[in-house]
PDB file of C-alpha atoms and ligand atoms in Angstrom:
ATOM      1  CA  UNK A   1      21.806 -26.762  59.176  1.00  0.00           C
ATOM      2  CA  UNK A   2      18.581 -28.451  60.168  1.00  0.00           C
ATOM      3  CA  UNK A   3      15.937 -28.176  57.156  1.00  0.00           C
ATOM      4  CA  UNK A   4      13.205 -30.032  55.383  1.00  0.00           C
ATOM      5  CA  UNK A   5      12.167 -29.839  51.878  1.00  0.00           C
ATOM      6  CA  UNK A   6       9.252 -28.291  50.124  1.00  0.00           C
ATOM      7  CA  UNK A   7       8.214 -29.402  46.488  1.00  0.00           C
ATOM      8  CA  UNK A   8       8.695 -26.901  43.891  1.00  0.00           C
ATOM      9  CA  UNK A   9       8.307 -28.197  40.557  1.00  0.00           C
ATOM     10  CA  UNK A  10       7.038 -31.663  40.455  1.00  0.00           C
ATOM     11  CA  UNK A  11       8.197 -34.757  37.885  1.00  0.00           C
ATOM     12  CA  UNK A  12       5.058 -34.054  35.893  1.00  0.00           C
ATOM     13  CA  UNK A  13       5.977 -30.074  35.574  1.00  0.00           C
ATOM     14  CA  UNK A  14       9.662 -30.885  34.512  1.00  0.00           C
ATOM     15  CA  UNK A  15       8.404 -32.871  31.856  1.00  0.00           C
ATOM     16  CA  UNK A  16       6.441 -30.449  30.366  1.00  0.00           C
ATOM     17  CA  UNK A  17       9.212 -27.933  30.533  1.00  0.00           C
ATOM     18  CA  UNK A  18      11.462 -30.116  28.827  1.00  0.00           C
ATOM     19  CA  UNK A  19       9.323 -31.072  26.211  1.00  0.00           C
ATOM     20  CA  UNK A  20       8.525 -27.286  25.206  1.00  0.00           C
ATOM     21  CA  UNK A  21      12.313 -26.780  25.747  1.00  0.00           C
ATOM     22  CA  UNK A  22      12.991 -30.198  22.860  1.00  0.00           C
ATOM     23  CA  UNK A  23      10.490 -28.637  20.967  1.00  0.00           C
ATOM     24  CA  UNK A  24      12.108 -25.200  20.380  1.00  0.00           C
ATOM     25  CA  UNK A  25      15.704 -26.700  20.224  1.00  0.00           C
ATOM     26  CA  UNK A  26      14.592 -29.602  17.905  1.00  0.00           C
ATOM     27  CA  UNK A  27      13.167 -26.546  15.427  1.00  0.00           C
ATOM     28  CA  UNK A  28      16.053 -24.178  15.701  1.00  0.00           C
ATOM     29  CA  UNK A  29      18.166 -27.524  14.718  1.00  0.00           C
ATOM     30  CA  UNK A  30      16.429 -28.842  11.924  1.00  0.00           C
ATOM     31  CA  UNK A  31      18.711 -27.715   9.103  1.00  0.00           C
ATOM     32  CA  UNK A  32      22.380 -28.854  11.293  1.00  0.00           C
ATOM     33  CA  UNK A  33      23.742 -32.143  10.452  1.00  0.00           C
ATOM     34  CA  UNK A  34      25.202 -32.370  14.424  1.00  0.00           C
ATOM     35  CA  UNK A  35      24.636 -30.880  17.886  1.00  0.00           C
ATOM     36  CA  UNK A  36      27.187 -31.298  20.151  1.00  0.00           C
ATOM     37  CA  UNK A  37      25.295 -31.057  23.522  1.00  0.00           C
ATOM     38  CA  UNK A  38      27.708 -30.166  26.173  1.00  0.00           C
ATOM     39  CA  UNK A  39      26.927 -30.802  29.926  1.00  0.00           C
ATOM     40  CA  UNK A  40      28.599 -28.759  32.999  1.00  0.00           C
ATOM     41  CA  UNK A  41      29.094 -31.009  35.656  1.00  0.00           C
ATOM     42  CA  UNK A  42      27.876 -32.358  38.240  1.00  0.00           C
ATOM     43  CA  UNK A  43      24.526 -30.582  38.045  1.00  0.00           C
ATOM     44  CA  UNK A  44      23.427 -30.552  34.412  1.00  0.00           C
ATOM     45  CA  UNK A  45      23.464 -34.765  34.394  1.00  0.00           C
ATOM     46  CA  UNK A  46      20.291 -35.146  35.207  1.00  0.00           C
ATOM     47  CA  UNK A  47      18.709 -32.816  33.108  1.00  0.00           C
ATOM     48  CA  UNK A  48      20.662 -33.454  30.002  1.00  0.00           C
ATOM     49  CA  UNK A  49      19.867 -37.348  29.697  1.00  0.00           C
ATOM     50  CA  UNK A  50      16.251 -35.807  30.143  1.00  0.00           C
ATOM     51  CA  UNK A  51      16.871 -33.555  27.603  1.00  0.00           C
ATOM     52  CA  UNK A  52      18.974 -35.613  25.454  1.00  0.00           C
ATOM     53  CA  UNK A  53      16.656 -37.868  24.391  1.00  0.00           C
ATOM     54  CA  UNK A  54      13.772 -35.210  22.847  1.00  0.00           C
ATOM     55  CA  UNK A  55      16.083 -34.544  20.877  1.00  0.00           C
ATOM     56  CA  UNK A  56      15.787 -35.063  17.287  1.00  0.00           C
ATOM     57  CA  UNK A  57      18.536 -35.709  14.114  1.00  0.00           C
ATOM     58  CA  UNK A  58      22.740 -36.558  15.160  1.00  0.00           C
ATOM     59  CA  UNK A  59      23.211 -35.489  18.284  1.00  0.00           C
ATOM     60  CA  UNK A  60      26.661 -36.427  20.381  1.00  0.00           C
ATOM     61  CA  UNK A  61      27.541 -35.025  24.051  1.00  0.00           C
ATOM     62  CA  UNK A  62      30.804 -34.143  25.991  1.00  0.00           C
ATOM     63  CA  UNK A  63      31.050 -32.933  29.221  1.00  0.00           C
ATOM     64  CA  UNK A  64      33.368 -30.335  31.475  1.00  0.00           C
ATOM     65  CA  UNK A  65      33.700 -29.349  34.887  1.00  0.00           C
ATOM     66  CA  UNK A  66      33.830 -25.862  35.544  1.00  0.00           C
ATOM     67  CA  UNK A  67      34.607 -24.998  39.271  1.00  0.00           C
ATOM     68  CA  UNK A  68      33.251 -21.524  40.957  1.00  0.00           C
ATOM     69  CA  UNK A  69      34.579 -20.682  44.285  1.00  0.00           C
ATOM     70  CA  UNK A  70      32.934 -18.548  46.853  1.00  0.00           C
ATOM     71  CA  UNK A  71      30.082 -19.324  49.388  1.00  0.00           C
ATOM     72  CA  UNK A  72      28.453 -22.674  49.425  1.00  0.00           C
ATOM     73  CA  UNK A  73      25.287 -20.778  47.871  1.00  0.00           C
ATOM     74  CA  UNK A  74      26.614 -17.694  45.707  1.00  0.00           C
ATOM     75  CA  UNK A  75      29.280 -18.311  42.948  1.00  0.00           C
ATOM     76  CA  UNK A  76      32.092 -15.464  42.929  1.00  0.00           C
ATOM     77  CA  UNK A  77      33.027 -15.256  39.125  1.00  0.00           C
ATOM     78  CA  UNK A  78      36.379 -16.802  39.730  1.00  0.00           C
ATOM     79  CA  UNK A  79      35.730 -19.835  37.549  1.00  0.00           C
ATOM     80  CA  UNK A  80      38.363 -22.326  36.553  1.00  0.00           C
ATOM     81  CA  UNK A  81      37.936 -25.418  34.359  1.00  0.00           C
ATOM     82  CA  UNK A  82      38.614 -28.259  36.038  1.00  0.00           C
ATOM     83  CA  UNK A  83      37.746 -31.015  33.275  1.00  0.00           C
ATOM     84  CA  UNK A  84      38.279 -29.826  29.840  1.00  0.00           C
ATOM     85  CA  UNK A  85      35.709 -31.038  27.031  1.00  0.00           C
ATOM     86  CA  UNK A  86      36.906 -33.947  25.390  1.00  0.00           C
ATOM     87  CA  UNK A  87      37.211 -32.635  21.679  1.00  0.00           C
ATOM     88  CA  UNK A  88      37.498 -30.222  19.748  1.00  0.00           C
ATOM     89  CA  UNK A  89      34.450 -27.439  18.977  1.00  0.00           C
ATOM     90  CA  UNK A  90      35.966 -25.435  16.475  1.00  0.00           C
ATOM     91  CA  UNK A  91      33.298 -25.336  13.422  1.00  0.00           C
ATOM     92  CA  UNK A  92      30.372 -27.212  15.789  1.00  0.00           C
ATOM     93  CA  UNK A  93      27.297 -26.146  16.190  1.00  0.00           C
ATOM     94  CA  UNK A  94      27.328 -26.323  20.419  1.00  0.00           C
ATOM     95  CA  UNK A  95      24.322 -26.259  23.095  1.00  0.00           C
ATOM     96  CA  UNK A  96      25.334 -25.808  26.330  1.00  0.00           C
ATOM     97  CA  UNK A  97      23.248 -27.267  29.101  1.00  0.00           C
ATOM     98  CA  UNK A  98      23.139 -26.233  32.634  1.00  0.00           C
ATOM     99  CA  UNK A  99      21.099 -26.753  35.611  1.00  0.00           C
ATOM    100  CA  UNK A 100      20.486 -23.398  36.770  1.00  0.00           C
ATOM    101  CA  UNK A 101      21.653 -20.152  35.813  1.00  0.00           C
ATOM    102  CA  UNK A 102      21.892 -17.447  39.236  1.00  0.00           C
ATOM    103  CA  UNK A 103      24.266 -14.986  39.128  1.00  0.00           C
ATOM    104  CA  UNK A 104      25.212 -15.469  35.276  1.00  0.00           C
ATOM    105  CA  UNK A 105      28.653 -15.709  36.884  1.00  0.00           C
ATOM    106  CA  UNK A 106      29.552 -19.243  35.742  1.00  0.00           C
ATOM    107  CA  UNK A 107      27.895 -19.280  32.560  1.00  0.00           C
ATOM    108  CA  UNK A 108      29.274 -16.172  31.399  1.00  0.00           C
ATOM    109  CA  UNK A 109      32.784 -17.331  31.989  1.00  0.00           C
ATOM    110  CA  UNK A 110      32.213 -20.588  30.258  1.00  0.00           C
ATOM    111  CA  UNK A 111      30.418 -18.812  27.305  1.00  0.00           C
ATOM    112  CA  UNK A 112      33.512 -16.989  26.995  1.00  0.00           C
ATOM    113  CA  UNK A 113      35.964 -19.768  26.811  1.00  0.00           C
ATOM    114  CA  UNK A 114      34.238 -21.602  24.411  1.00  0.00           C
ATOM    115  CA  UNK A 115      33.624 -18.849  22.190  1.00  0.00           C
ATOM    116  CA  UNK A 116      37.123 -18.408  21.852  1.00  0.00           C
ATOM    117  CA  UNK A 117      37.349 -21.604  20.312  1.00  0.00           C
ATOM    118  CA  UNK A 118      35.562 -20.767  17.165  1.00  0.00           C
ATOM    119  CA  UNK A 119      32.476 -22.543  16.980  1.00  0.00           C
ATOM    120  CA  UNK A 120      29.947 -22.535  14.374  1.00  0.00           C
ATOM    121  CA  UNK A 121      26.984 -21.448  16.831  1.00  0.00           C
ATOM    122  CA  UNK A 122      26.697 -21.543  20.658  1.00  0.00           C
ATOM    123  CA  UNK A 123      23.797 -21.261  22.550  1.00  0.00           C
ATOM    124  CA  UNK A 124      22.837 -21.762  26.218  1.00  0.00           C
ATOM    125  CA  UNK A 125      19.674 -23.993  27.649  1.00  0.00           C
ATOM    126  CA  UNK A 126      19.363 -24.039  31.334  1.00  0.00           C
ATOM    127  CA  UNK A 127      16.996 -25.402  33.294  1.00  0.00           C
ATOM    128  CA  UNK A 128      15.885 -23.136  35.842  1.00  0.00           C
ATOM    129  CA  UNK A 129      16.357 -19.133  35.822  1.00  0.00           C
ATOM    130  CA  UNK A 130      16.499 -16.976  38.565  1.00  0.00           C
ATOM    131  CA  UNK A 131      15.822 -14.132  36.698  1.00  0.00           C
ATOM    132  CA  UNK A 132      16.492 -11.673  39.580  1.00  0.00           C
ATOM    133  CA  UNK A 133      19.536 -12.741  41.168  1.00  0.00           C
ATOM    134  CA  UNK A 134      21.170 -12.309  37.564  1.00  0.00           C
ATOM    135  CA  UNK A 135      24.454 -10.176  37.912  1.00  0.00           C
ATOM    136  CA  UNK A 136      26.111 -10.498  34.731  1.00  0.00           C
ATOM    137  CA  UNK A 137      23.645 -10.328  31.336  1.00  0.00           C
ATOM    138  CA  UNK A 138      24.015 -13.907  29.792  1.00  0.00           C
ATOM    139  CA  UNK A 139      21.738 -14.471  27.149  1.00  0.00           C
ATOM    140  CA  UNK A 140      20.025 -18.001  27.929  1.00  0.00           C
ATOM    141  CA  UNK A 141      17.819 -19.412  24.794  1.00  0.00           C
ATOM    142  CA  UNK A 142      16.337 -22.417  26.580  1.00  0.00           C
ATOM    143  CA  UNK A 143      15.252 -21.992  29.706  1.00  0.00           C
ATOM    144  CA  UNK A 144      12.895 -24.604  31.286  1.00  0.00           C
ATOM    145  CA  UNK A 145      11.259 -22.363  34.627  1.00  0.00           C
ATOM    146  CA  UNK A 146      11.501 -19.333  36.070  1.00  0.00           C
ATOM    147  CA  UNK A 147      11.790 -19.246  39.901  1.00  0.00           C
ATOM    148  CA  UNK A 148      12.020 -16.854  42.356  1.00  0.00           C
ATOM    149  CA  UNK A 149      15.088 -16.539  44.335  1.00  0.00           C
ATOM    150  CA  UNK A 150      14.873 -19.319  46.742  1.00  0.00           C
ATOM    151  CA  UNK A 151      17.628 -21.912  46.948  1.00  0.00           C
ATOM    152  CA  UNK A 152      16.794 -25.135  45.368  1.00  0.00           C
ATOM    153  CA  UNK A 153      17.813 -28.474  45.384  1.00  0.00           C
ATOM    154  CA  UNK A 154      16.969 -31.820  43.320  1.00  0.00           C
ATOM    155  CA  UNK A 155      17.444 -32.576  39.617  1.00  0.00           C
ATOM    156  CA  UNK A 156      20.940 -32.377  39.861  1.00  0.00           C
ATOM    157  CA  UNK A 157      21.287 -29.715  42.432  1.00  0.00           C
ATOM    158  CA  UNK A 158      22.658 -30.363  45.393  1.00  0.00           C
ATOM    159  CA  UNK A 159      23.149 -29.238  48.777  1.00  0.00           C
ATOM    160  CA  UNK A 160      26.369 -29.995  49.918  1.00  0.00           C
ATOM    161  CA  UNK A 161      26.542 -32.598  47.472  1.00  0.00           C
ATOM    162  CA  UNK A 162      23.205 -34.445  48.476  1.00  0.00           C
ATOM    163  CA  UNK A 163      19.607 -34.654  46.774  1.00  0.00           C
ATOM    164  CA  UNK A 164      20.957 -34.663  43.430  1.00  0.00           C
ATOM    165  CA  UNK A 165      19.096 -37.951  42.963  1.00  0.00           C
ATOM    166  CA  UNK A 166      15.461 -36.387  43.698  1.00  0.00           C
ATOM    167  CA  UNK A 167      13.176 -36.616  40.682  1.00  0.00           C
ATOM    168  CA  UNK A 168      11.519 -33.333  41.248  1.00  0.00           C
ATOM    169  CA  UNK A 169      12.910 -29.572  42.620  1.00  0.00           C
ATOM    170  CA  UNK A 170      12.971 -28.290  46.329  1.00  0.00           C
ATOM    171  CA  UNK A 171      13.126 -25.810  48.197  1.00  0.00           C
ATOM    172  CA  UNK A 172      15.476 -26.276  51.406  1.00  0.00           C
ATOM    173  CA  UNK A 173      13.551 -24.438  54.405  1.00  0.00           C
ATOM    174  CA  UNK A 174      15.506 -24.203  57.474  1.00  0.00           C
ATOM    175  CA  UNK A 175      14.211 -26.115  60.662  1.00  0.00           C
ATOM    176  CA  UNK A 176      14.427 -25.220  64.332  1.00  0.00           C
ATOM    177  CA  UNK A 177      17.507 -26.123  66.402  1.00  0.00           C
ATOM    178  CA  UNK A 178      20.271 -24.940  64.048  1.00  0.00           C
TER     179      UNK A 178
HETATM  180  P1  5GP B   1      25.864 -18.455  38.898  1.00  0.00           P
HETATM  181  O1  5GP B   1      27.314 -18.407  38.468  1.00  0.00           O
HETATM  182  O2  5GP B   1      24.872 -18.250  37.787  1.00  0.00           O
HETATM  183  O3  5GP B   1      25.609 -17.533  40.056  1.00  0.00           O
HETATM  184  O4  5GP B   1      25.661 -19.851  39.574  1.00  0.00           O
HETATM  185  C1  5GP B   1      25.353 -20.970  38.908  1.00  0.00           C
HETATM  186  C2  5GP B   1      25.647 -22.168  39.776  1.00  0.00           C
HETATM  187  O5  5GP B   1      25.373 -21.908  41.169  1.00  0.00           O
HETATM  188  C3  5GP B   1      24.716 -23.288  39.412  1.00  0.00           C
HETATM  189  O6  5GP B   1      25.240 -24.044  38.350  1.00  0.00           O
HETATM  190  C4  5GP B   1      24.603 -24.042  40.708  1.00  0.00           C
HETATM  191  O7  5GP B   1      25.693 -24.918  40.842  1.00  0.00           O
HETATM  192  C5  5GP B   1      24.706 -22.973  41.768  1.00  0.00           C
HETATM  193  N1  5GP B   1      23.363 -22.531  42.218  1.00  0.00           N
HETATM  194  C6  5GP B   1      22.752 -21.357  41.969  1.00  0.00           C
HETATM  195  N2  5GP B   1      21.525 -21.313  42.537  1.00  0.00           N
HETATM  196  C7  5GP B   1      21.353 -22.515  43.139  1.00  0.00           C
HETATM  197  C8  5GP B   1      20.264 -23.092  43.887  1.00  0.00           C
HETATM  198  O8  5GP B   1      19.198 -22.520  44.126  1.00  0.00           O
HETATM  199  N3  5GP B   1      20.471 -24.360  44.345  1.00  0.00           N
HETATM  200  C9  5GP B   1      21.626 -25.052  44.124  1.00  0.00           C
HETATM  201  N4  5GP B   1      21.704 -26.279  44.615  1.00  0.00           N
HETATM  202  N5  5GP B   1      22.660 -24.543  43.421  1.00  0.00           N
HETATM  203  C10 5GP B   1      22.519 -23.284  42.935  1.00  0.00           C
HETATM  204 MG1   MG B   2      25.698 -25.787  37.463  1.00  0.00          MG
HETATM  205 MG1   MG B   3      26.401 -26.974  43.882  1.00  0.00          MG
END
């Protein structure tokens, strides 16, 4: 599809999100002696080396891939792990960071999982909200910006795998000629 992109949230307004984002999780976490700060892939990487380091006290990081098929822009709810975290959470006090929470489809599913495991606390930061699109209740702590429900891009998100690199958020507007 032809398109071009529209700013959304510049640099300078993700950094202030993030820092009032640190700035609750770094209070919440005062007492812990870790955080294990786990990152869904591909599309939480940029925001949790952003996040990462606002953060205060011993903090480590692992990573998984969880895959949601359906339409290139609407997750269906079948989720399936596709890389497993690295260690152990049983008795850790976990934040989960993701890019964007939609449906609630993914994050829901992941919550899930990892609950099972037995950890000492869980709680979910994510980046942007589309607070209208949301399906299934998840209940996000952290959330950077709201948005409306547009389909964004930038800041890890993608669009058929591209503009993950772009240091601000987009909206994709389609062009003329298809
Ligand atoms: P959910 O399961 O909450 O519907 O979907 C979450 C996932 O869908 C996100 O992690 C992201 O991969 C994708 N997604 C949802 N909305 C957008 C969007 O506006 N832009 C992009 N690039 N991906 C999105
Ligand atoms: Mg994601
Ligand atoms: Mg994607």
């Amino acid at each position: 599809m032809k398109h071009t992109l529209e700013v959304m949230i510049s640099e300078q307004e993700i950094n202030q999100a993030l820092d009032t984002m640190a700035e609750q999780i770094n209070r919440d976490y005062a007492g812990v002696d870790s955080l294990l700060v786990v990152g869904l892939l591909k599309g939480s990487v940029i925001v949790m080396s952003d996040l990462v380091r606002r953060l205060d006290g011993n903090v480590q990081m692992d990573f998984m891939t969880a895959s949601s098929y359906g339409s290139s822009t609407e997750s269906s709810g079948d989720v399936k792990i596709v890389m497993d975290l690295a260690q152990s959470i049983k008795g850790r006090h976990v934040l989960l960071v993701e890019d964007i929470i939609d449906t609630g489809r993914t994050l829901s599913k992941v919550l899930a999982l990892l609950n099972s495991r037995e950890p000492a606390s869980l709680a979910i930061a994510s980046f942007l909200d589309k607070p209208t699109r949301r399906v299934v209740d998840v209940d996000v702590k952290y959330t950077g910006v709201a948005i409306p429900d547009e389909f964004v891009v930038g800041y890890g998100l993608d669009y058929a795998e591209s503009y993950r690199q772009l240091p601000y958020i987009a909206k994709v507007v389609p062009s003329d000629g298809e």
